[in-house]
């Protein structure tokens, strides 16, 4: 287990100004030398980005957005935030392709535009891919994953600013995680796909889907996984810290 693992907190549509205190606890924890190489990223709702940027200013914790609009230019897009606005406020990361947004209409084409826009602004990208339960049952997992990678990265040169988050949709928020052997095999297949499609030698692949303080000891056994995208369990700082501690120990 390497120490420079990613722990990316996706707060989804949770959290208000009171949640800031929980981030302060994680900042304190992250100052321990033992975790000096660990990369912690908080992706709060847009409304908390500025606040968390201020709080984490003198720490190594980075802040990201959970989504972005695809337009690189300002425009009549009520309620939307593009990568220019995300960059200008000082965030460093953006999640693109989360299944909760694919469900709301983000096609592979839109995701491709979003990735291009984020790269242009030099944001680091957490690019989510994953199959639904129906696709899995129909043995379509690899076809879906390969199409999400191929179309999401269309006309984009290989680079190191994209972290690939494998998030089986059937695992998000359900408490169900893939069996270790199956997950290991799937992540290896994804790695091979990325190498083939994008010619990138060493893609960073993380896992997301019901990661918690109870299943982390099992998940961390998979050395191909370079970190975790954590939804529910990241909203409680004790659980989030517990996950990091157990992974690095
Ligand atoms: C997520 O939102 O990306 C996620 C993995 O959620 P959860 O950990 O709650 O399954």
Short mmCIF file of C-alpha atoms and ligand atoms in Angstrom, two decimals:
data_model
loop_
_atom_site.label_atom_id
_atom_site.label_comp_id
_atom_site.label_asym_id
_atom_site.label_seq_id
_atom_site.Cartn_x
_atom_site.Cartn_y
_atom_site.Cartn_z
CA UNK A 1 0.00 0.00 0.00
CA UNK A 2 1.57 3.29 -1.06
CA UNK A 3 1.08 6.36 1.07
CA UNK A 4 0.17 8.75 -1.71
CA UNK A 5 -3.40 7.60 -1.98
CA UNK A 6 -6.34 9.83 -2.86
CA UNK A 7 -9.25 10.27 -0.46
CA UNK A 8 -11.85 12.31 -2.24
CA UNK A 9 -14.91 13.37 -0.27
CA UNK A 10 -18.04 13.86 -2.35
CA UNK A 11 -20.51 15.62 -0.09
CA UNK A 12 -23.21 15.56 -2.78
CA UNK A 13 -26.10 17.90 -1.82
CA UNK A 14 -25.28 17.74 1.89
CA UNK A 15 -23.50 20.12 4.21
CA UNK A 16 -23.94 23.68 5.41
CA UNK A 17 -21.79 26.19 7.29
CA UNK A 18 -21.78 23.89 10.34
CA UNK A 19 -19.97 21.21 8.33
CA UNK A 20 -16.89 23.41 8.27
CA UNK A 21 -15.99 22.28 11.78
CA UNK A 22 -15.70 18.69 10.63
CA UNK A 23 -13.21 19.75 7.97
CA UNK A 24 -11.14 21.47 10.65
CA UNK A 25 -10.81 18.12 12.44
CA UNK A 26 -9.56 16.49 9.25
CA UNK A 27 -7.05 19.32 8.68
CA UNK A 28 -5.64 18.69 12.15
CA UNK A 29 -5.45 14.97 11.48
CA UNK A 30 -3.77 15.50 8.09
CA UNK A 31 -0.87 17.37 9.70
CA UNK A 32 0.46 14.13 11.19
CA UNK A 33 3.66 13.28 9.29
CA UNK A 34 2.48 9.74 8.80
CA UNK A 35 -0.12 11.05 6.37
CA UNK A 36 2.08 13.60 4.63
CA UNK A 37 1.73 11.91 1.25
CA UNK A 38 -2.00 11.31 1.47
CA UNK A 39 -4.03 13.47 -0.92
CA UNK A 40 -7.29 14.64 0.62
CA UNK A 41 -9.78 16.46 -1.59
CA UNK A 42 -13.13 17.84 -0.45
CA UNK A 43 -15.84 18.32 -3.03
CA UNK A 44 -18.58 20.17 -1.16
CA UNK A 45 -21.66 21.79 -2.70
CA UNK A 46 -20.75 24.94 -4.68
CA UNK A 47 -22.08 27.07 -1.81
CA UNK A 48 -19.31 25.87 0.51
CA UNK A 49 -16.34 25.99 -1.85
CA UNK A 50 -15.22 29.47 -0.87
CA UNK A 51 -15.63 28.77 2.84
CA UNK A 52 -13.66 25.51 2.66
CA UNK A 53 -10.94 27.14 0.57
CA UNK A 54 -10.43 29.68 3.36
CA UNK A 55 -10.45 27.07 6.10
CA UNK A 56 -8.00 24.75 4.31
CA UNK A 57 -5.70 27.55 3.12
CA UNK A 58 -2.71 26.56 5.25
CA UNK A 59 -3.17 22.84 4.87
CA UNK A 60 -2.52 20.33 2.13
CA UNK A 61 -6.22 19.61 1.68
CA UNK A 62 -7.52 20.54 -1.76
CA UNK A 63 -11.00 21.62 -2.76
CA UNK A 64 -12.98 20.60 -5.81
CA UNK A 65 -16.40 21.04 -7.37
CA UNK A 66 -18.85 18.18 -7.89
CA UNK A 67 -19.74 19.09 -11.45
CA UNK A 68 -19.43 21.86 -14.01
CA UNK A 69 -21.26 23.20 -17.04
CA UNK A 70 -19.66 22.32 -20.39
CA UNK A 71 -19.60 25.85 -21.78
CA UNK A 72 -16.16 27.43 -21.65
CA UNK A 73 -17.71 30.87 -22.03
CA UNK A 74 -20.15 32.73 -19.81
CA UNK A 75 -23.70 32.36 -21.05
CA UNK A 76 -27.40 32.15 -20.32
CA UNK A 77 -27.19 28.95 -18.26
CA UNK A 78 -29.29 29.62 -15.18
CA UNK A 79 -28.09 27.78 -12.10
CA UNK A 80 -24.91 26.52 -13.74
CA UNK A 81 -21.23 26.96 -12.88
CA UNK A 82 -18.50 26.43 -15.47
CA UNK A 83 -14.84 25.57 -15.06
CA UNK A 84 -13.85 29.20 -15.45
CA UNK A 85 -15.85 30.11 -12.32
CA UNK A 86 -14.53 27.07 -10.46
CA UNK A 87 -10.96 27.96 -11.33
CA UNK A 88 -11.38 31.63 -10.53
CA UNK A 89 -12.53 30.92 -7.00
CA UNK A 90 -9.43 28.79 -6.39
CA UNK A 91 -10.70 25.21 -6.47
CA UNK A 92 -8.28 22.67 -7.96
CA UNK A 93 -10.45 19.67 -8.81
CA UNK A 94 -13.74 18.89 -10.47
CA UNK A 95 -15.77 15.66 -10.55
CA UNK A 96 -17.05 14.91 -14.06
CA UNK A 97 -19.30 12.08 -15.18
CA UNK A 98 -20.74 11.14 -11.81
CA UNK A 99 -23.55 8.66 -12.36
CA UNK A 100 -25.99 10.91 -10.50
CA UNK A 101 -25.37 13.49 -13.24
CA UNK A 102 -25.31 10.95 -16.07
CA UNK A 103 -28.78 10.05 -14.80
CA UNK A 104 -29.82 13.69 -15.15
CA UNK A 105 -28.74 13.78 -18.79
CA UNK A 106 -24.95 14.00 -18.96
CA UNK A 107 -24.15 12.02 -22.10
CA UNK A 108 -20.63 10.86 -22.98
CA UNK A 109 -20.49 13.77 -25.43
CA UNK A 110 -21.37 16.34 -22.76
CA UNK A 111 -18.87 14.73 -20.40
CA UNK A 112 -16.22 15.00 -23.13
CA UNK A 113 -16.94 18.73 -23.45
CA UNK A 114 -16.75 19.16 -19.70
CA UNK A 115 -13.40 17.36 -19.51
CA UNK A 116 -12.00 19.54 -22.31
CA UNK A 117 -13.20 22.64 -20.53
CA UNK A 118 -11.66 21.54 -17.21
CA UNK A 119 -8.32 20.71 -18.85
CA UNK A 120 -8.25 24.11 -20.49
CA UNK A 121 -8.57 25.68 -17.05
CA UNK A 122 -5.88 23.36 -15.66
CA UNK A 123 -8.23 21.77 -13.16
CA UNK A 124 -7.61 18.21 -12.06
CA UNK A 125 -10.43 15.92 -13.07
CA UNK A 126 -12.07 13.04 -11.26
CA UNK A 127 -13.60 11.24 -14.23
CA UNK A 128 -16.30 8.80 -13.08
CA UNK A 129 -17.18 5.70 -15.03
CA UNK A 130 -19.36 2.77 -14.07
CA UNK A 131 -22.05 0.37 -15.18
CA UNK A 132 -25.62 0.13 -13.91
CA UNK A 133 -27.02 -3.04 -12.38
CA UNK A 134 -28.98 -3.75 -15.55
CA UNK A 135 -25.85 -3.39 -17.70
CA UNK A 136 -23.94 -5.67 -15.34
CA UNK A 137 -26.71 -8.30 -15.45
CA UNK A 138 -26.70 -8.14 -19.24
CA UNK A 139 -22.92 -8.68 -19.33
CA UNK A 140 -22.44 -5.23 -20.76
CA UNK A 141 -20.02 -3.91 -18.13
CA UNK A 142 -16.90 -3.82 -20.28
CA UNK A 143 -18.71 -2.50 -23.35
CA UNK A 144 -20.16 0.34 -21.26
CA UNK A 145 -16.89 1.16 -19.51
CA UNK A 146 -14.91 1.15 -22.72
CA UNK A 147 -17.46 3.40 -24.42
CA UNK A 148 -17.48 5.81 -21.47
CA UNK A 149 -13.68 6.02 -21.60
CA UNK A 150 -13.42 6.26 -25.39
CA UNK A 151 -16.18 8.87 -25.81
CA UNK A 152 -15.33 10.79 -22.66
CA UNK A 153 -11.73 11.19 -23.80
CA UNK A 154 -12.41 11.72 -27.51
CA UNK A 155 -9.88 14.12 -29.07
CA UNK A 156 -8.13 14.65 -25.76
CA UNK A 157 -4.39 14.05 -25.59
CA UNK A 158 -3.16 11.78 -22.85
CA UNK A 159 -2.20 13.63 -19.69
CA UNK A 160 -1.79 13.11 -15.97
CA UNK A 161 -4.54 15.46 -14.84
CA UNK A 162 -7.29 12.89 -14.98
CA UNK A 163 -8.01 10.48 -12.17
CA UNK A 164 -10.30 7.65 -13.25
CA UNK A 165 -12.92 6.80 -10.64
CA UNK A 166 -14.49 3.40 -11.16
CA UNK A 167 -17.91 3.65 -9.56
CA UNK A 168 -20.28 0.78 -10.28
CA UNK A 169 -23.67 2.52 -10.14
CA UNK A 170 -25.18 -0.40 -8.22
CA UNK A 171 -22.69 0.21 -5.45
CA UNK A 172 -23.22 3.94 -4.94
CA UNK A 173 -25.15 4.62 -1.75
CA UNK A 174 -26.37 1.03 -1.53
CA UNK A 175 -23.94 -0.44 0.99
CA UNK A 176 -23.02 -3.09 -1.58
CA UNK A 177 -19.40 -3.34 -2.69
CA UNK A 178 -18.03 -5.70 -5.33
CA UNK A 179 -16.26 -8.82 -4.11
CA UNK A 180 -12.53 -8.13 -3.78
CA UNK A 181 -11.52 -10.61 -6.48
CA UNK A 182 -14.12 -9.28 -8.94
CA UNK A 183 -13.16 -5.68 -8.24
CA UNK A 184 -9.48 -6.41 -8.67
CA UNK A 185 -10.18 -8.06 -12.01
CA UNK A 186 -12.43 -5.20 -13.12
CA UNK A 187 -9.91 -2.51 -12.21
CA UNK A 188 -7.20 -4.38 -14.10
CA UNK A 189 -9.48 -4.54 -17.14
CA UNK A 190 -10.13 -0.78 -16.85
CA UNK A 191 -6.41 -0.12 -16.61
CA UNK A 192 -5.83 -2.12 -19.78
CA UNK A 193 -8.66 -0.25 -21.53
CA UNK A 194 -7.17 3.13 -20.66
CA UNK A 195 -3.71 2.03 -21.77
CA UNK A 196 -5.14 0.76 -25.06
CA UNK A 197 -7.46 3.67 -25.77
CA UNK A 198 -5.33 6.50 -24.44
CA UNK A 199 -1.80 5.03 -24.49
CA UNK A 200 -1.27 6.27 -20.96
CA UNK A 201 1.22 3.99 -19.22
CA UNK A 202 0.18 4.41 -15.64
CA UNK A 203 -3.36 5.73 -15.24
CA UNK A 204 -4.49 6.63 -11.73
CA UNK A 205 -7.56 4.61 -10.88
CA UNK A 206 -9.57 5.04 -7.72
CA UNK A 207 -12.69 3.23 -6.52
CA UNK A 208 -16.00 4.66 -5.34
CA UNK A 209 -19.18 3.01 -4.12
CA UNK A 210 -20.21 2.55 -0.48
CA UNK A 211 -16.65 2.79 0.85
CA UNK A 212 -16.78 2.95 4.62
CA UNK A 213 -14.75 2.33 7.77
CA UNK A 214 -15.94 -1.29 7.87
CA UNK A 215 -15.13 -2.45 4.33
CA UNK A 216 -11.94 -0.42 3.82
CA UNK A 217 -9.65 -3.14 5.20
CA UNK A 218 -10.84 -5.40 2.40
CA UNK A 219 -10.82 -2.76 -0.35
CA UNK A 220 -7.33 -1.54 0.46
CA UNK A 221 -5.93 -4.97 -0.42
CA UNK A 222 -6.30 -4.13 -4.10
CA UNK A 223 -3.00 -2.49 -4.95
CA UNK A 224 -4.20 -1.29 -8.37
CA UNK A 225 -6.61 1.06 -6.59
CA UNK A 226 -4.88 4.34 -5.82
CA UNK A 227 -7.53 5.87 -3.63
CA UNK A 228 -11.22 6.23 -2.97
CA UNK A 229 -14.11 8.50 -3.88
CA UNK A 230 -16.25 8.56 -0.78
CA UNK A 231 -19.80 9.85 -0.58
CA UNK A 232 -21.87 9.05 2.52
CA UNK A 233 -18.98 8.11 4.82
CA UNK A 234 -17.07 11.31 4.07
CA UNK A 235 -19.78 13.45 5.65
CA UNK A 236 -18.82 12.22 9.12
CA UNK A 237 -15.24 13.28 9.88
CA UNK A 238 -14.65 10.40 12.29
CA UNK A 239 -15.55 7.85 9.63
CA UNK A 240 -13.53 9.69 7.00
CA UNK A 241 -10.44 9.78 9.24
CA UNK A 242 -10.96 6.14 10.16
CA UNK A 243 -10.96 5.19 6.47
CA UNK A 244 -7.69 7.05 5.87
CA UNK A 245 -6.05 5.61 8.99
CA UNK A 246 -7.02 2.06 8.12
CA UNK A 247 -5.83 2.42 4.53
CA UNK A 248 -2.42 3.81 5.42
CA UNK A 249 -1.68 1.65 8.49
C1 LIG B 1 -20.21 8.86 -4.65
O1 LIG B 1 -21.04 9.73 -4.42
O2 LIG B 1 -19.40 8.99 -5.55
C2 LIG B 1 -20.21 7.68 -3.80
C3 LIG B 1 -19.33 6.74 -4.03
O3 LIG B 1 -21.15 7.63 -2.81
P1 LIG B 1 -21.22 6.55 -1.62
O4 LIG B 1 -19.84 6.47 -1.00
O5 LIG B 1 -22.22 7.13 -0.67
O6 LIG B 1 -21.64 5.27 -2.20
#
